[in-house]
Short mmCIF file of C-alpha atoms and ligand atoms in Angstrom, two decimals:
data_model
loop_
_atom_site.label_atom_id
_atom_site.label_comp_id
_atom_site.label_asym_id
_atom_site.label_seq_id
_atom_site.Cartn_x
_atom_site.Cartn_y
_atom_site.Cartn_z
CA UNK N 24 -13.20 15.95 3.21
CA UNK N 25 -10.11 15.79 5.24
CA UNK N 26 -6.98 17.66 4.34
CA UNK N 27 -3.59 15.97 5.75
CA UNK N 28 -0.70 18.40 6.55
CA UNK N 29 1.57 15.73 8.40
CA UNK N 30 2.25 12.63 6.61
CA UNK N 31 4.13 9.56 6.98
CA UNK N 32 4.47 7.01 3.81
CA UNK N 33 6.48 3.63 4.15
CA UNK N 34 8.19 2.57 0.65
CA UNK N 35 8.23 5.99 -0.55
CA UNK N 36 11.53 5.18 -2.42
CA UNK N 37 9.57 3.84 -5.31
CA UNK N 38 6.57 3.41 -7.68
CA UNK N 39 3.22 4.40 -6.06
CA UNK N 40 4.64 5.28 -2.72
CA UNK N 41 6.77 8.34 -4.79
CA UNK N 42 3.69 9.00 -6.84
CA UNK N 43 2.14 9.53 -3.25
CA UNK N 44 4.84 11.58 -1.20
CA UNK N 45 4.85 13.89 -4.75
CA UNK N 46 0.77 14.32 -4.91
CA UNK N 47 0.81 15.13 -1.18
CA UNK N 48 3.60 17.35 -1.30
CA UNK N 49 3.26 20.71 -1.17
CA UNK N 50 2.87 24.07 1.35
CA UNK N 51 2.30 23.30 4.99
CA UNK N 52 2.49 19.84 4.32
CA UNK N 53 5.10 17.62 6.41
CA UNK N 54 6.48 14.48 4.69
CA UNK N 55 7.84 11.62 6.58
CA UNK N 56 9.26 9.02 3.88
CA UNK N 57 10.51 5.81 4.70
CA UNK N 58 12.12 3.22 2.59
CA UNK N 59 15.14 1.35 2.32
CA UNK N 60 17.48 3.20 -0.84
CA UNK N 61 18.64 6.40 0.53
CA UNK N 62 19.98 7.27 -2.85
CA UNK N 63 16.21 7.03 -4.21
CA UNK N 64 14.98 8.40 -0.81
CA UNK N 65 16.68 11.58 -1.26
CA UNK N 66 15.87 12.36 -4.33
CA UNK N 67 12.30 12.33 -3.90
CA UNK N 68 12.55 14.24 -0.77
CA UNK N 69 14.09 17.12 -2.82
CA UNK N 70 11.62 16.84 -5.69
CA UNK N 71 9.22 17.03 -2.69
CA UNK N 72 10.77 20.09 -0.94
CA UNK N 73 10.91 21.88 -4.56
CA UNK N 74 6.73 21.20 -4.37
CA UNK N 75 7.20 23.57 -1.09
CA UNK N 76 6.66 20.43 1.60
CA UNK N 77 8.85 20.22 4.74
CA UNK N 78 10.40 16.50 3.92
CA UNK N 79 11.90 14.06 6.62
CA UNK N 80 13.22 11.06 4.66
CA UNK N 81 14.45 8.07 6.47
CA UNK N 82 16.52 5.31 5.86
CA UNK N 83 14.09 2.43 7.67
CA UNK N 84 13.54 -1.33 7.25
CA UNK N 85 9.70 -2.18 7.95
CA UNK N 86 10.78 -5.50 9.17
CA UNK N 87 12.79 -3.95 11.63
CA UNK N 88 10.35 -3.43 14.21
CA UNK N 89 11.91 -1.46 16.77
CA UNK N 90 13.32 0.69 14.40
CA UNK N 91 10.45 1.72 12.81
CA UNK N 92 8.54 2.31 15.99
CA UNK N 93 11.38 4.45 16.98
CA UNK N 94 11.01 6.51 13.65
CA UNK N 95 7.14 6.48 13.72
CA UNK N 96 6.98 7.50 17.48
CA UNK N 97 9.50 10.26 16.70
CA UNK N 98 8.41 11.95 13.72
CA UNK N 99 5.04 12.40 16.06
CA UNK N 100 6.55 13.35 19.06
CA UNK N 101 8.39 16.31 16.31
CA UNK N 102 5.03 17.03 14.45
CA UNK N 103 1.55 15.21 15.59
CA UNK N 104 0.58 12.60 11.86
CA UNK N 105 -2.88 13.27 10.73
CA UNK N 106 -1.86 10.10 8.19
CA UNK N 107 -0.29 7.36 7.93
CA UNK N 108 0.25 5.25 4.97
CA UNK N 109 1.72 1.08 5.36
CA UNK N 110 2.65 0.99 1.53
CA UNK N 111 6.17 -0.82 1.39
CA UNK N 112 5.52 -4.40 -0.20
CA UNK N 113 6.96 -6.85 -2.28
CA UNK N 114 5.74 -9.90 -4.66
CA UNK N 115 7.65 -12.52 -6.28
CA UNK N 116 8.04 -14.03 -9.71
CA UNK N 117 7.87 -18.14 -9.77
CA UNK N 118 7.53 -18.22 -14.18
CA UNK N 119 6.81 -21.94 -13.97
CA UNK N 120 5.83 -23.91 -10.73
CA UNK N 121 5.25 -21.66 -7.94
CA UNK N 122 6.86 -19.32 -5.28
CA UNK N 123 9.75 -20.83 -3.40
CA UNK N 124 9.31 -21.02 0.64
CA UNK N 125 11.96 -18.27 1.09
CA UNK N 126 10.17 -16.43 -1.41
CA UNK N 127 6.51 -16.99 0.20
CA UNK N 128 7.99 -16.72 3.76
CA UNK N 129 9.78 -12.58 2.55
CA UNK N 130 6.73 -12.05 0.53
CA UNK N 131 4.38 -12.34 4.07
CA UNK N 132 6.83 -10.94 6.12
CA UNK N 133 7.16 -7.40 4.75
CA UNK N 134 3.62 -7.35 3.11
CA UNK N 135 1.74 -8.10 6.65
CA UNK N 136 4.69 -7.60 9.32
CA UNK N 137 5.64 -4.72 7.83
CA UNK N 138 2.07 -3.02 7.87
CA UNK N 139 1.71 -4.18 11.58
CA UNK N 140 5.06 -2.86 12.10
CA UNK N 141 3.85 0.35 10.97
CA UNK N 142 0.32 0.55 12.17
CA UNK N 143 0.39 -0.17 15.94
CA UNK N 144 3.20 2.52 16.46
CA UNK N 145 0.84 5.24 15.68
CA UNK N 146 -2.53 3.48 17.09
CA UNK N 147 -1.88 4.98 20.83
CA UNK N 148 -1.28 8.77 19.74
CA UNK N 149 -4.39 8.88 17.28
CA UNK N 150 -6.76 7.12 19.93
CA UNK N 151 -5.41 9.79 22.29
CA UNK N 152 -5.77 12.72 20.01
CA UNK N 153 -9.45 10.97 19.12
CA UNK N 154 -8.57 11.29 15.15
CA UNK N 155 -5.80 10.53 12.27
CA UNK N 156 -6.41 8.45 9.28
CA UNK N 157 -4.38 5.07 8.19
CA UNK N 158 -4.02 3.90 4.77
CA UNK N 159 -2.85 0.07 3.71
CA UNK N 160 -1.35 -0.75 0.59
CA UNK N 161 -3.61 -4.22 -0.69
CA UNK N 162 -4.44 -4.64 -4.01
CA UNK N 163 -7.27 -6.15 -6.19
CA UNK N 164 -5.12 -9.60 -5.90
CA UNK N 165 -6.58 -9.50 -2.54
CA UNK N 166 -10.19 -10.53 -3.91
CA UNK N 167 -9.24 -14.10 -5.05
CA UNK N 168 -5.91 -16.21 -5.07
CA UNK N 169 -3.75 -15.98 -8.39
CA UNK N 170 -1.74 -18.90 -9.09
CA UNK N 171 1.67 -17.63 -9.58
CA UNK N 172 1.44 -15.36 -6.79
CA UNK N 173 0.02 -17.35 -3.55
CA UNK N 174 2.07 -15.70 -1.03
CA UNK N 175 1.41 -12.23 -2.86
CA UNK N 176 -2.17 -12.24 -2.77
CA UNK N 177 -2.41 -14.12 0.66
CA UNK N 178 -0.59 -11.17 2.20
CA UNK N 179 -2.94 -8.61 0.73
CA UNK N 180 -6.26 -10.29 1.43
CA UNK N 181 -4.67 -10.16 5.18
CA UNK N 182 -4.26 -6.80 4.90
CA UNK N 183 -7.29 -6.03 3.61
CA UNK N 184 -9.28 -8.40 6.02
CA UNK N 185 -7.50 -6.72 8.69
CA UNK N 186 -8.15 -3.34 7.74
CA UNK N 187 -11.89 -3.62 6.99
CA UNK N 188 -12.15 -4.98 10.53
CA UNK N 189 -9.88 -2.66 12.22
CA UNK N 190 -12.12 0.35 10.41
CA UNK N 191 -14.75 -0.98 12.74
CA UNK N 192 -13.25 -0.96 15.96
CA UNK N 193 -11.53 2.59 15.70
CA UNK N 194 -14.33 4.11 13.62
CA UNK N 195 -15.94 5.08 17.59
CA UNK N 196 -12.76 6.74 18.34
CA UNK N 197 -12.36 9.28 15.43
CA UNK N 198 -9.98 7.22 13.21
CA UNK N 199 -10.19 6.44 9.44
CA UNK N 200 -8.55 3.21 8.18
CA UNK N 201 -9.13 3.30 4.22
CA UNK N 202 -7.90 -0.24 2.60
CA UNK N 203 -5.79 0.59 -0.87
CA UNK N 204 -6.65 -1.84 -3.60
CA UNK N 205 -4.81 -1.30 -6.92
CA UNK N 206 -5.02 -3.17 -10.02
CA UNK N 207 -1.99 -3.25 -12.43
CA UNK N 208 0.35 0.21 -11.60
CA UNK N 209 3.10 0.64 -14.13
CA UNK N 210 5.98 0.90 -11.53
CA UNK N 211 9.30 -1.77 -10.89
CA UNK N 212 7.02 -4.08 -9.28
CA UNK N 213 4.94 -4.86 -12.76
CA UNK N 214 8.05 -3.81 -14.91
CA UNK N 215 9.23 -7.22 -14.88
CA UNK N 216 5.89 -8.57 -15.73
CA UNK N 217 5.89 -10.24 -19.10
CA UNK N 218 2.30 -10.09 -20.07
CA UNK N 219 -0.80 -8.18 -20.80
CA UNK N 220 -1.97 -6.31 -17.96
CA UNK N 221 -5.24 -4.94 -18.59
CA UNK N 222 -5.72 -1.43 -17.80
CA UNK N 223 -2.68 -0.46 -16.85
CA UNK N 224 -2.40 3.04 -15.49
CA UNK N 225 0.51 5.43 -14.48
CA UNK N 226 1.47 5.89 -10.55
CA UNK N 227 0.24 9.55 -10.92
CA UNK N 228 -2.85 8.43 -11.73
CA UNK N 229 -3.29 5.91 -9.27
CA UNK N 230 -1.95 8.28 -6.49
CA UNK N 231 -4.65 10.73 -7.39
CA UNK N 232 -6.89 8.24 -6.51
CA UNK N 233 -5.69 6.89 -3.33
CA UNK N 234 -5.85 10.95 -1.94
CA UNK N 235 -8.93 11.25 -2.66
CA UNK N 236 -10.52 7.96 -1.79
CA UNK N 237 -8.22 8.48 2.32
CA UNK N 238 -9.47 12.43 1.86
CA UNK N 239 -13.05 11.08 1.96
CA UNK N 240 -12.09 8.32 4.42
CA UNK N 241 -13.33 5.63 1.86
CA UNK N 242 -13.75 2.20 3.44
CA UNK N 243 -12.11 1.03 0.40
CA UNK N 244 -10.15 2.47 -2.59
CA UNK N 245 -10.70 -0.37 -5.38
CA UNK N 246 -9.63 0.95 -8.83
CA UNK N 247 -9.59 0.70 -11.85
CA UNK N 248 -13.59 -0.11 -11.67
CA UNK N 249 -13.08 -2.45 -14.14
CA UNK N 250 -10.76 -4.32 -13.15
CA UNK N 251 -11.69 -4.42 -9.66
CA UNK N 252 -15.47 -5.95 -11.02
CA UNK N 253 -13.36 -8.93 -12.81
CA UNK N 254 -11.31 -9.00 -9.49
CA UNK N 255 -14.40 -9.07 -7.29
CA UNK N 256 -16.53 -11.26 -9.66
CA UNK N 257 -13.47 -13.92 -9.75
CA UNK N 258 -13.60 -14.07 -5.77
CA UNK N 259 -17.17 -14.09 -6.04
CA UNK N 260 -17.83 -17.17 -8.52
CA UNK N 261 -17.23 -21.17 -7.84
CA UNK N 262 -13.42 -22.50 -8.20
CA UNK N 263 -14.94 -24.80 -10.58
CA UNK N 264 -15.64 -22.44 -13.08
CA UNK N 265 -12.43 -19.95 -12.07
CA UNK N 266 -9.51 -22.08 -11.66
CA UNK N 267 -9.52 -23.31 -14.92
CA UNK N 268 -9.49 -20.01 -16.75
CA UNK N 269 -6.45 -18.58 -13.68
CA UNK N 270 -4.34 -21.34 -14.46
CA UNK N 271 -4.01 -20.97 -17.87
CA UNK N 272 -2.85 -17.30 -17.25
CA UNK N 273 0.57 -16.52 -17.41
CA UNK N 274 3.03 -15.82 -14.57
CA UNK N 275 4.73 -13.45 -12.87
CA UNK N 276 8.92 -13.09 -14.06
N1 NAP X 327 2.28 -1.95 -8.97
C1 NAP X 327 1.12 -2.55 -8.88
O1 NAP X 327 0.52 -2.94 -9.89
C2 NAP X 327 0.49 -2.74 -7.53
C3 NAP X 327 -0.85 -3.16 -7.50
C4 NAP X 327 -1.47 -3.35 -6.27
C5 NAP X 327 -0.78 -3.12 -5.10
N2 NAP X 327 0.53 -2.72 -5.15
C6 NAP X 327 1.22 -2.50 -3.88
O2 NAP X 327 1.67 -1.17 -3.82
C7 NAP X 327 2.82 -1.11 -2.96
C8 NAP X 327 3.93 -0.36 -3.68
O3 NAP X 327 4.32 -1.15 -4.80
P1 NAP X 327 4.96 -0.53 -6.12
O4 NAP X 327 4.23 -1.09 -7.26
O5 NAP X 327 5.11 0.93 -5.98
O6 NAP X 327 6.36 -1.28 -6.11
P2 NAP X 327 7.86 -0.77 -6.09
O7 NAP X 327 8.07 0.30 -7.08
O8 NAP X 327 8.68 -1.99 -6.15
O9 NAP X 327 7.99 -0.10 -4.62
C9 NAP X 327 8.01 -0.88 -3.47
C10 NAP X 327 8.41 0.01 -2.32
O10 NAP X 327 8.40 -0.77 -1.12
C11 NAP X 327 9.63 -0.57 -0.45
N3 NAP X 327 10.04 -1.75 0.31
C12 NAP X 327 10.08 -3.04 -0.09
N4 NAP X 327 10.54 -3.81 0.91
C13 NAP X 327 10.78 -2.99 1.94
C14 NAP X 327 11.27 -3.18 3.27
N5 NAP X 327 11.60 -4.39 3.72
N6 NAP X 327 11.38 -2.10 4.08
C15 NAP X 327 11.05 -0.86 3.63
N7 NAP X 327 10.60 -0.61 2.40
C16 NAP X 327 10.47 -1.67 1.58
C17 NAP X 327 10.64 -0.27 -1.54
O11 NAP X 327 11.70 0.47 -0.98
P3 NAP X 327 13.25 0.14 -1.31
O12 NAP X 327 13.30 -0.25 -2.75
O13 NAP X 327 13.94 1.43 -1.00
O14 NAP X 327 13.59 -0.96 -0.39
C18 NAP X 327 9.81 0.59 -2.48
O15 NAP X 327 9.81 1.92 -2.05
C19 NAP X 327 3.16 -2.54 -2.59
O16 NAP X 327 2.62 -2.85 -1.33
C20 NAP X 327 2.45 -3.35 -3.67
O17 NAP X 327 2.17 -4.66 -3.27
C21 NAP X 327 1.17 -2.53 -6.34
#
């Protein structure tokens, strides 16, 4: 099992990326939090420092490439990252009809730029120091396309594609790329979601989870099991017998 003591989260400002910087927080552990409400920011680096971490929290687009290269390349330079975890994201609501093209077009920026933005800013010092782990926020919408959420679902099953392939090529050189695939996570992104989601479960749960699925370098941290198997077994079957029963589901706010 690996134990992380310097740690840098993207979208920590919120939902499961808070749950995350408050599990991990605690003695001789080093937070780096990124997101884009300093207000929000703040406050959960001071919950975080009262759990005894050291917290840097940063003010940082993840579309902004340079600037989060800067941040990412800095916090190292300060105090070496053992991980790193691309969770800032977004999805979109469409209620009737689907997502707009501005919508798709933010949805795919931020959900795969902004991992990529994050990612290849750390790659050169963990191939150098032969170890470090990365984490990327996907989610179980990466197993199959949802209607009501094409853009949303596209962007994860990139990330997720990516990941499993990029676990591959680094595995040789002592890194860990774990791909993060939540169901429903009751947090502002599902708050405005207007119908049953089956087995919803808290972000303290979830982030439980995710630590010890990157702690055990897990290829892939699908939960919960069950809906991950309806997930899985909805990529898995024909569209003739899926898309009928998806688009009678209702949609995203
Ligand atoms: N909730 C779920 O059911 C669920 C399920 C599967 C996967 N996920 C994924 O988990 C991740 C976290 O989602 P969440 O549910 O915790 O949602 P959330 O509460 O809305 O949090 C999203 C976080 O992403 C940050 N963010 C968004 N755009 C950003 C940008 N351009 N630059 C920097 N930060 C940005 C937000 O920061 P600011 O608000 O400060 O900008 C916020 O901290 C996302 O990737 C999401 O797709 C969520």
């Amino acid at each position: 099992m690996k134990r992380f003591e310097s740690i840098l989260i993207t979208g920590a400002s919120s939902g499961i990326g808070t749950a995350l910087a408050e599990i991990f927080a605690g003695r001789g552990v080093r937070l780096v939090l990124g997101g884009r409400s300093t207000e929000r920011l703040a406050a959960i680096a001071q919950a975080c420092r009262q759990r005894g971490a050291e917290v840097e929290a940063t003010a940082v687009d993840v579309l902004d490439r340079a600037a989060v290269a800067e941040w990412i390349t800095a916090a190292d330079r300060r105090h070496p990252l053992d991980l790193v975890i691309a969770n800032a994201g977004v999805s979109g609501g469409t209620l009737k009809g689907t997502e707009t093209e501005d919508q798709a077009r933010r949805i795919f920026a931020v959900n795969i730029d902004g991992v990529l933005n994050t990612v290849y800013p750390i790659l050169p010092a963990m191939l150098e120091r032969k170890s470090g782990q990365i984490g990327l926020m996907a989610s179980l919408a990466a197993y199959r396309g949802f209607p009501g959420a094409p853009a949303y679902g596209a962007s994860k099953a990139a990330v997720r594609v990516w990941g499993e392939a990029l676990r591959g090529d680094l595995a040789p050189s002592g890194i860990g790329v774990s791909v993060i695939m939540p169901g429903f996570i009751k947090t502002a992104m599902t708050g405005a979601n207007n119908f049953p989601m089956p087995f919803l479960m808290p972000a303290e749960r979830a982030a439980a989870i995710v630590r010890r699925g990157l702690e055990a370098n897990r290829a892939r941290i699908a939960f919960p099991w069950q809906t991950a198997f309806v997930a899985w077994l909805l990529g898995a079957l024909s569209p003739r017998i899926v898309d009928p029963l998806l688009m009678r589901l209702p949609k995203k706010d």
